[in-house]
PDB file of N, CA and C in Angstrom:
ATOM      1  N   TRP A 183     -16.779  28.318  23.164  1.00 60.00           N
ATOM      2  CA  TRP A 183     -17.412  29.458  22.085  1.00 60.00           C
ATOM      3  C   TRP A 183     -15.951  30.761  23.360  1.00 60.00           C
ATOM      4  N   ARG A 184     -16.374  30.413  24.701  1.00 75.00           N
ATOM      5  CA  ARG A 184     -15.598  31.839  25.949  1.00 75.00           C
ATOM      6  C   ARG A 184     -14.050  31.389  25.403  1.00 75.00           C
ATOM      7  N   LEU A 185     -13.832  30.234  25.428  1.00 79.00           N
ATOM      8  CA  LEU A 185     -12.350  30.017  25.546  1.00 79.00           C
ATOM      9  C   LEU A 185     -11.888  30.623  24.585  1.00 79.00           C
ATOM     10  N   LEU A 186     -12.224  30.199  23.145  1.00 76.00           N
ATOM     11  CA  LEU A 186     -11.795  30.090  22.417  1.00 76.00           C
ATOM     12  C   LEU A 186     -12.150  31.058  21.586  1.00 76.00           C
ATOM     13  N   GLY A 187     -13.223  31.562  21.199  1.00 82.00           N
ATOM     14  CA  GLY A 187     -13.691  32.935  21.045  1.00 82.00           C
ATOM     15  C   GLY A 187     -13.831  32.300  19.064  1.00 82.00           C
ATOM     16  N   PRO A 188     -13.878  33.412  18.364  1.00 84.00           N
ATOM     17  CA  PRO A 188     -13.695  33.146  16.637  1.00 84.00           C
ATOM     18  C   PRO A 188     -12.825  32.871  16.301  1.00 84.00           C
ATOM     19  N   SER A 189     -12.187  32.339  17.059  1.00 85.00           N
ATOM     20  CA  SER A 189     -10.689  31.828  17.036  1.00 85.00           C
ATOM     21  C   SER A 189     -11.184  30.346  15.668  1.00 85.00           C
ATOM     22  N   CYS A 190     -12.285  29.884  17.311  1.00 88.00           N
ATOM     23  CA  CYS A 190     -12.372  28.047  16.701  1.00 88.00           C
ATOM     24  C   CYS A 190     -13.206  28.411  14.692  1.00 88.00           C
ATOM     25  N   LEU A 191     -14.019  29.374  14.803  1.00 90.00           N
ATOM     26  CA  LEU A 191     -14.039  29.337  13.284  1.00 90.00           C
ATOM     27  C   LEU A 191     -13.169  29.332  12.255  1.00 90.00           C
ATOM     28  N   ALA A 192     -12.026  29.879  12.318  1.00 90.00           N
ATOM     29  CA  ALA A 192     -11.133  29.617  11.798  1.00 90.00           C
ATOM     30  C   ALA A 192     -11.067  27.704  11.126  1.00 90.00           C
ATOM     31  N   GLY A 193     -11.179  27.543  12.453  1.00 89.00           N
ATOM     32  CA  GLY A 193     -10.703  25.828  12.367  1.00 89.00           C
ATOM     33  C   GLY A 193     -11.783  25.290  12.099  1.00 89.00           C
ATOM     34  N   VAL A 194     -12.593  25.022  11.764  1.00 91.00           N
ATOM     35  CA  VAL A 194     -14.201  24.362  11.797  1.00 91.00           C
ATOM     36  C   VAL A 194     -14.059  24.754  10.280  1.00 91.00           C
ATOM     37  N   ALA A 195     -14.104  26.022   9.709  1.00 93.00           N
ATOM     38  CA  ALA A 195     -14.106  25.876   8.039  1.00 93.00           C
ATOM     39  C   ALA A 195     -12.632  25.472   7.426  1.00 93.00           C
ATOM     40  N   VAL A 196     -11.380  25.690   8.456  1.00 93.00           N
ATOM     41  CA  VAL A 196     -10.720  24.459   7.997  1.00 93.00           C
ATOM     42  C   VAL A 196     -11.103  23.496   7.129  1.00 93.00           C
ATOM     43  N   ILE A 197     -11.109  22.818   8.392  1.00 94.00           N
ATOM     44  CA  ILE A 197     -12.113  21.190   8.596  1.00 94.00           C
ATOM     45  C   ILE A 197     -12.719  20.962   7.414  1.00 94.00           C
ATOM     46  N   LEU A 198     -13.949  22.312   7.006  1.00 94.00           N
ATOM     47  CA  LEU A 198     -15.086  22.214   6.122  1.00 94.00           C
ATOM     48  C   LEU A 198     -14.283  21.743   4.939  1.00 94.00           C
ATOM     49  N   VAL A 199     -13.412  22.828   4.366  1.00 94.00           N
ATOM     50  CA  VAL A 199     -12.878  23.005   3.018  1.00 94.00           C
ATOM     51  C   VAL A 199     -12.415  22.038   2.945  1.00 94.00           C
ATOM     52  N   SER A 200     -11.019  20.777   3.543  1.00 95.00           N
ATOM     53  CA  SER A 200     -10.378  20.077   3.578  1.00 95.00           C
ATOM     54  C   SER A 200     -11.837  18.881   3.358  1.00 95.00           C
ATOM     55  N   MET A 201     -12.592  18.877   3.459  1.00 95.00           N
ATOM     56  CA  MET A 201     -12.624  17.352   3.719  1.00 95.00           C
ATOM     57  C   MET A 201     -13.234  17.080   1.881  1.00 95.00           C
ATOM     58  N   PRO A 202     -13.911  18.569   0.816  1.00 95.00           N
ATOM     59  CA  PRO A 202     -13.838  18.156  -0.136  1.00 95.00           C
ATOM     60  C   PRO A 202     -12.571  17.309  -1.091  1.00 95.00           C
ATOM     61  N   LEU A 203     -11.865  17.940  -0.173  1.00 95.00           N
ATOM     62  CA  LEU A 203     -10.017  17.653  -0.937  1.00 95.00           C
ATOM     63  C   LEU A 203     -10.006  16.388  -0.152  1.00 95.00           C
ATOM     64  N   THR A 204     -10.228  16.178   0.566  1.00 95.00           N
ATOM     65  CA  THR A 204      -9.347  14.416   0.918  1.00 95.00           C
ATOM     66  C   THR A 204     -10.672  13.766  -0.315  1.00 95.00           C
ATOM     67  N   ALA A 205     -11.724  13.812  -0.434  1.00 96.00           N
ATOM     68  CA  ALA A 205     -12.196  12.674  -1.333  1.00 96.00           C
ATOM     69  C   ALA A 205     -12.063  13.058  -2.367  1.00 96.00           C
ATOM     70  N   LYS A 206     -11.511  13.791  -3.264  1.00 96.00           N
ATOM     71  CA  LYS A 206     -10.868  13.315  -4.139  1.00 96.00           C
ATOM     72  C   LYS A 206      -9.479  13.028  -4.101  1.00 96.00           C
ATOM     73  N   VAL A 207      -8.691  13.051  -2.695  1.00 96.00           N
ATOM     74  CA  VAL A 207      -7.132  12.338  -3.166  1.00 96.00           C
ATOM     75  C   VAL A 207      -7.514  11.257  -2.364  1.00 96.00           C
ATOM     76  N   ALA A 208      -8.843  10.898  -2.261  1.00 96.00           N
ATOM     77  CA  ALA A 208      -9.399   8.984  -2.002  1.00 96.00           C
ATOM     78  C   ALA A 208      -9.671   8.384  -3.433  1.00 96.00           C
ATOM     79  N   GLN A 209      -9.817   9.342  -4.226  1.00 97.00           N
ATOM     80  CA  GLN A 209     -10.772   8.944  -5.293  1.00 97.00           C
ATOM     81  C   GLN A 209      -9.566   8.621  -6.332  1.00 97.00           C
ATOM     82  N   MET A 210      -8.503   9.764  -6.778  1.00 94.00           N
ATOM     83  CA  MET A 210      -7.350   9.224  -7.107  1.00 94.00           C
ATOM     84  C   MET A 210      -7.006   8.244  -6.963  1.00 94.00           C
ATOM     85  N   MET A 211      -6.380   8.248  -4.869  1.00 94.00           N
ATOM     86  CA  MET A 211      -5.638   7.188  -4.599  1.00 94.00           C
ATOM     87  C   MET A 211      -6.566   5.483  -4.989  1.00 94.00           C
ATOM     88  N   GLY A 212      -7.609   5.080  -4.994  1.00 95.00           N
ATOM     89  CA  GLY A 212      -8.538   3.965  -5.069  1.00 95.00           C
ATOM     90  C   GLY A 212      -8.204   3.761  -6.206  1.00 95.00           C
ATOM     91  N   ARG A 213      -8.501   4.313  -7.669  1.00 92.00           N
ATOM     92  CA  ARG A 213      -7.638   4.359  -9.024  1.00 92.00           C
ATOM     93  C   ARG A 213      -6.401   4.129  -9.413  1.00 92.00           C
ATOM     94  N   LEU A 214      -5.686   4.848  -8.748  1.00 91.00           N
ATOM     95  CA  LEU A 214      -4.227   4.780  -8.632  1.00 91.00           C
ATOM     96  C   LEU A 214      -4.162   2.522  -7.904  1.00 91.00           C
ATOM     97  N   GLN A 215      -4.316   2.602  -7.259  1.00 91.00           N
ATOM     98  CA  GLN A 215      -4.820   1.119  -6.460  1.00 91.00           C
ATOM     99  C   GLN A 215      -5.544   0.470  -7.211  1.00 91.00           C
ATOM    100  N   LYS A 216      -6.133   0.375  -7.949  1.00 92.00           N
ATOM    101  CA  LYS A 216      -6.693  -0.645  -9.176  1.00 92.00           C
ATOM    102  C   LYS A 216      -5.902  -0.878 -10.337  1.00 92.00           C
ATOM    103  N   ALA A 217      -5.771   0.066 -10.578  1.00 88.00           N
ATOM    104  CA  ALA A 217      -4.492   0.010 -11.887  1.00 88.00           C
ATOM    105  C   ALA A 217      -3.036  -0.890 -11.404  1.00 88.00           C
ATOM    106  N   VAL A 218      -2.556  -0.251 -10.504  1.00 88.00           N
ATOM    107  CA  VAL A 218      -1.249  -1.077  -9.361  1.00 88.00           C
ATOM    108  C   VAL A 218      -1.463  -2.785  -9.461  1.00 88.00           C
ATOM    109  N   MET A 219      -2.888  -2.895  -8.543  1.00 90.00           N
ATOM    110  CA  MET A 219      -3.616  -4.451  -8.320  1.00 90.00           C
ATOM    111  C   MET A 219      -3.279  -5.217 -10.001  1.00 90.00           C
ATOM    112  N   LYS A 220      -3.874  -4.382 -10.586  1.00 89.00           N
ATOM    113  CA  LYS A 220      -4.240  -5.265 -12.003  1.00 89.00           C
ATOM    114  C   LYS A 220      -3.132  -5.468 -12.753  1.00 89.00           C
ATOM    115  N   ALA A 221      -1.997  -4.650 -13.131  1.00 86.00           N
ATOM    116  CA  ALA A 221      -0.841  -5.144 -13.041  1.00 86.00           C
ATOM    117  C   ALA A 221       0.252  -6.075 -12.215  1.00 86.00           C
ATOM    118  N   ARG A 222      -0.320  -5.894 -10.904  1.00 88.00           N
ATOM    119  CA  ARG A 222       0.377  -7.566 -10.349  1.00 88.00           C
ATOM    120  C   ARG A 222      -0.277  -8.496 -10.396  1.00 88.00           C
ATOM    121  N   ASP A 223      -1.307  -8.498 -11.335  1.00 90.00           N
ATOM    122  CA  ASP A 223      -1.908  -9.772 -11.210  1.00 90.00           C
ATOM    123  C   ASP A 223      -1.265 -10.465 -12.576  1.00 90.00           C
ATOM    124  N   GLU A 224      -1.245  -9.389 -13.006  1.00 88.00           N
ATOM    125  CA  GLU A 224      -0.270  -9.817 -14.807  1.00 88.00           C
ATOM    126  C   GLU A 224       0.283 -10.925 -14.623  1.00 88.00           C
ATOM    127  N   ARG A 225       1.335  -9.843 -14.036  1.00 87.00           N
ATOM    128  CA  ARG A 225       2.947 -10.481 -13.179  1.00 87.00           C
ATOM    129  C   ARG A 225       3.082 -11.349 -12.849  1.00 87.00           C
ATOM    130  N   VAL A 226       2.239 -11.512 -11.917  1.00 90.00           N
ATOM    131  CA  VAL A 226       2.287 -12.561 -10.503  1.00 90.00           C
ATOM    132  C   VAL A 226       1.721 -14.304 -11.786  1.00 90.00           C
ATOM    133  N   ASP A 227       0.429 -13.647 -12.649  1.00 90.00           N
ATOM    134  CA  ASP A 227       0.367 -14.944 -14.005  1.00 90.00           C
ATOM    135  C   ASP A 227       1.510 -15.592 -14.430  1.00 90.00           C
ATOM    136  N   VAL A 228       1.639 -14.548 -14.673  1.00 87.00           N
ATOM    137  CA  VAL A 228       3.623 -14.875 -15.636  1.00 87.00           C
ATOM    138  C   VAL A 228       4.754 -15.490 -14.758  1.00 87.00           C
ATOM    139  N   ASN A 229       4.878 -14.976 -13.611  1.00 86.00           N
ATOM    140  CA  ASN A 229       6.112 -15.543 -13.340  1.00 86.00           C
ATOM    141  C   ASN A 229       5.351 -17.306 -12.333  1.00 86.00           C
ATOM    142  N   ASN A 230       4.107 -17.209 -12.649  1.00 89.00           N
ATOM    143  CA  ASN A 230       3.501 -18.936 -11.716  1.00 89.00           C
ATOM    144  C   ASN A 230       3.422 -19.774 -13.499  1.00 89.00           C
ATOM    145  N   GLU A 231       3.542 -18.872 -14.260  1.00 86.00           N
ATOM    146  CA  GLU A 231       3.038 -19.586 -15.602  1.00 86.00           C
ATOM    147  C   GLU A 231       4.804 -20.517 -15.521  1.00 86.00           C
ATOM    148  N   VAL A 232       5.563 -19.579 -15.856  1.00 84.00           N
ATOM    149  CA  VAL A 232       7.252 -19.652 -15.793  1.00 84.00           C
ATOM    150  C   VAL A 232       7.617 -20.759 -14.481  1.00 84.00           C
ATOM    151  N   LEU A 233       7.111 -20.052 -13.534  1.00 83.00           N
ATOM    152  CA  LEU A 233       7.739 -21.612 -12.136  1.00 83.00           C
ATOM    153  C   LEU A 233       6.734 -22.617 -12.298  1.00 83.00           C
ATOM    154  N   GLY A 234       5.831 -22.857 -13.057  1.00 85.00           N
ATOM    155  CA  GLY A 234       5.526 -23.948 -13.784  1.00 85.00           C
ATOM    156  C   GLY A 234       5.527 -25.204 -14.936  1.00 85.00           C
ATOM    157  N   ALA A 235       5.677 -23.702 -15.473  1.00 84.00           N
ATOM    158  CA  ALA A 235       6.426 -24.600 -16.483  1.00 84.00           C
ATOM    159  C   ALA A 235       8.238 -24.890 -16.967  1.00 84.00           C
ATOM    160  N   MET A 236       8.914 -24.359 -15.695  1.00 82.00           N
ATOM    161  CA  MET A 236      10.077 -23.918 -15.393  1.00 82.00           C
ATOM    162  C   MET A 236      10.918 -25.444 -16.488  1.00 82.00           C
ATOM    163  N   LYS A 237      10.396 -26.724 -16.976  1.00 81.00           N
ATOM    164  CA  LYS A 237      11.677 -27.263 -17.787  1.00 81.00           C
ATOM    165  C   LYS A 237      11.397 -27.413 -18.515  1.00 81.00           C
ATOM    166  N   VAL A 238      10.151 -26.766 -18.716  1.00 81.00           N
ATOM    167  CA  VAL A 238      10.301 -26.710 -20.553  1.00 81.00           C
ATOM    168  C   VAL A 238      11.079 -25.006 -20.405  1.00 81.00           C
ATOM    169  N   ILE A 239      10.737 -24.232 -20.230  1.00 77.00           N
ATOM    170  CA  ILE A 239      11.059 -22.966 -20.598  1.00 77.00           C
ATOM    171  C   ILE A 239      12.649 -23.540 -20.746  1.00 77.00           C
ATOM    172  N   LYS A 240      12.938 -23.792 -19.843  1.00 78.00           N
ATOM    173  CA  LYS A 240      15.093 -24.490 -19.927  1.00 78.00           C
ATOM    174  C   LYS A 240      15.255 -25.086 -21.196  1.00 78.00           C
ATOM    175  N   LEU A 241      14.075 -26.242 -21.531  1.00 75.00           N
ATOM    176  CA  LEU A 241      14.641 -27.007 -22.190  1.00 75.00           C
ATOM    177  C   LEU A 241      14.552 -26.019 -23.834  1.00 75.00           C
ATOM    178  N   GLN A 242      13.682 -25.182 -23.705  1.00 79.00           N
ATOM    179  CA  GLN A 242      13.384 -24.668 -24.889  1.00 79.00           C
ATOM    180  C   GLN A 242      14.514 -23.236 -25.027  1.00 79.00           C
ATOM    181  N   ALA A 243      14.891 -22.361 -24.001  1.00 81.00           N
ATOM    182  CA  ALA A 243      16.000 -21.894 -24.494  1.00 81.00           C
ATOM    183  C   ALA A 243      14.709 -20.713 -24.277  1.00 81.00           C
ATOM    184  N   TRP A 244      13.660 -20.645 -23.716  1.00 79.00           N
ATOM    185  CA  TRP A 244      12.642 -19.164 -23.251  1.00 79.00           C
ATOM    186  C   TRP A 244      12.858 -18.375 -22.294  1.00 79.00           C
ATOM    187  N   GLU A 245      13.874 -18.026 -21.781  1.00 83.00           N
ATOM    188  CA  GLU A 245      14.603 -17.541 -20.200  1.00 83.00           C
ATOM    189  C   GLU A 245      14.504 -15.825 -20.964  1.00 83.00           C
ATOM    190  N   GLN A 246      14.519 -16.075 -21.477  1.00 85.00           N
ATOM    191  CA  GLN A 246      15.492 -14.451 -22.051  1.00 85.00           C
ATOM    192  C   GLN A 246      13.914 -13.490 -22.516  1.00 85.00           C
ATOM    193  N   SER A 247      13.136 -14.857 -23.288  1.00 86.00           N
ATOM    194  CA  SER A 247      11.479 -14.100 -23.771  1.00 86.00           C
ATOM    195  C   SER A 247      10.717 -13.685 -22.382  1.00 86.00           C
ATOM    196  N   PHE A 248      10.676 -14.522 -21.792  1.00 83.00           N
ATOM    197  CA  PHE A 248      10.356 -14.898 -20.387  1.00 83.00           C
ATOM    198  C   PHE A 248      10.424 -13.671 -19.736  1.00 83.00           C
ATOM    199  N   GLN A 249      11.669 -13.607 -19.014  1.00 86.00           N
ATOM    200  CA  GLN A 249      12.244 -12.677 -18.604  1.00 86.00           C
ATOM    201  C   GLN A 249      12.487 -11.145 -19.142  1.00 86.00           C
ATOM    202  N   GLU A 250      11.807 -11.044 -20.147  1.00 88.00           N
ATOM    203  CA  GLU A 250      11.348  -9.816 -20.902  1.00 88.00           C
ATOM    204  C   GLU A 250      10.038  -9.626 -20.459  1.00 88.00           C
ATOM    205  N   ARG A 251       9.807 -10.113 -21.351  1.00 85.00           N
ATOM    206  CA  ARG A 251       7.692 -10.396 -20.259  1.00 85.00           C
ATOM    207  C   ARG A 251       7.760  -9.647 -18.827  1.00 85.00           C
ATOM    208  N   ILE A 252       8.529 -10.273 -17.955  1.00 85.00           N
ATOM    209  CA  ILE A 252       8.428 -10.089 -16.949  1.00 85.00           C
ATOM    210  C   ILE A 252       8.673  -8.556 -16.569  1.00 85.00           C
ATOM    211  N   HIS A 253       9.763  -8.275 -17.487  1.00 88.00           N
ATOM    212  CA  HIS A 253      10.286  -6.891 -16.677  1.00 88.00           C
ATOM    213  C   HIS A 253       9.180  -5.939 -16.804  1.00 88.00           C
ATOM    214  N   GLN A 254       8.856  -6.164 -18.937  1.00 87.00           N
ATOM    215  CA  GLN A 254       8.209  -5.513 -18.958  1.00 87.00           C
ATOM    216  C   GLN A 254       6.605  -4.777 -18.171  1.00 87.00           C
ATOM    217  N   LEU A 255       6.280  -6.573 -17.520  1.00 85.00           N
ATOM    218  CA  LEU A 255       5.104  -6.086 -16.372  1.00 85.00           C
ATOM    219  C   LEU A 255       5.220  -5.277 -15.607  1.00 85.00           C
ATOM    220  N   ARG A 256       6.524  -5.684 -15.167  1.00 85.00           N
ATOM    221  CA  ARG A 256       7.326  -4.705 -13.536  1.00 85.00           C
ATOM    222  C   ARG A 256       6.840  -3.820 -13.931  1.00 85.00           C
ATOM    223  N   GLU A 257       7.821  -2.682 -15.278  1.00 86.00           N
ATOM    224  CA  GLU A 257       7.912  -1.695 -15.458  1.00 86.00           C
ATOM    225  C   GLU A 257       6.603  -1.437 -15.562  1.00 86.00           C
ATOM    226  N   LYS A 258       5.447  -1.880 -15.905  1.00 83.00           N
ATOM    227  CA  LYS A 258       3.849  -1.264 -16.158  1.00 83.00           C
ATOM    228  C   LYS A 258       3.124  -1.064 -14.730  1.00 83.00           C
ATOM    229  N   LYS A 259       3.616  -1.761 -13.643  1.00 80.00           N
ATOM    230  CA  LYS A 259       3.403  -1.765 -12.745  1.00 80.00           C
ATOM    231  C   LYS A 259       3.643  -0.705 -11.584  1.00 80.00           C
ATOM    232  N   VAL A 260       4.939  -0.167 -12.277  1.00 82.00           N
ATOM    233  CA  VAL A 260       5.566   1.134 -10.600  1.00 82.00           C
ATOM    234  C   VAL A 260       4.845   1.725 -11.542  1.00 82.00           C
ATOM    235  N   ARG A 261       4.566   2.482 -13.135  1.00 81.00           N
ATOM    236  CA  ARG A 261       4.745   2.595 -14.431  1.00 81.00           C
ATOM    237  C   ARG A 261       3.203   4.119 -13.025  1.00 81.00           C
ATOM    238  N   PRO A 262       1.985   3.420 -13.157  1.00 77.00           N
ATOM    239  CA  PRO A 262       1.429   4.393 -12.316  1.00 77.00           C
ATOM    240  C   PRO A 262       1.429   5.271 -11.164  1.00 77.00           C
ATOM    241  N   ILE A 263       2.094   4.602 -10.086  1.00 75.00           N
ATOM    242  CA  ILE A 263       2.617   5.212  -9.339  1.00 75.00           C
ATOM    243  C   ILE A 263       3.262   6.058  -9.083  1.00 75.00           C
ATOM    244  N   PHE A 264       4.860   6.356 -10.085  1.00 73.00           N
ATOM    245  CA  PHE A 264       5.694   7.293 -10.993  1.00 73.00           C
ATOM    246  C   PHE A 264       5.100   7.995 -11.682  1.00 73.00           C
TER     247      PHE A 264
END
């Protein structure tokens, strides 16, 4: 207290004010992360389906439809980030 004086109270006040703000930002980032992970899981599932059934997809000429589906899921994953 002798060395810093009343200026240390300003620092403590900033810390106390920033704590609730930090908590809100952390909650928001948590929700965003959950949305991104859900979209990523959907995309990975479709990719695994495509890789597992590659012969059938090639034989039936379904490449374009699966490519569009994967692209839509990629956009769905990236949308919450931006």
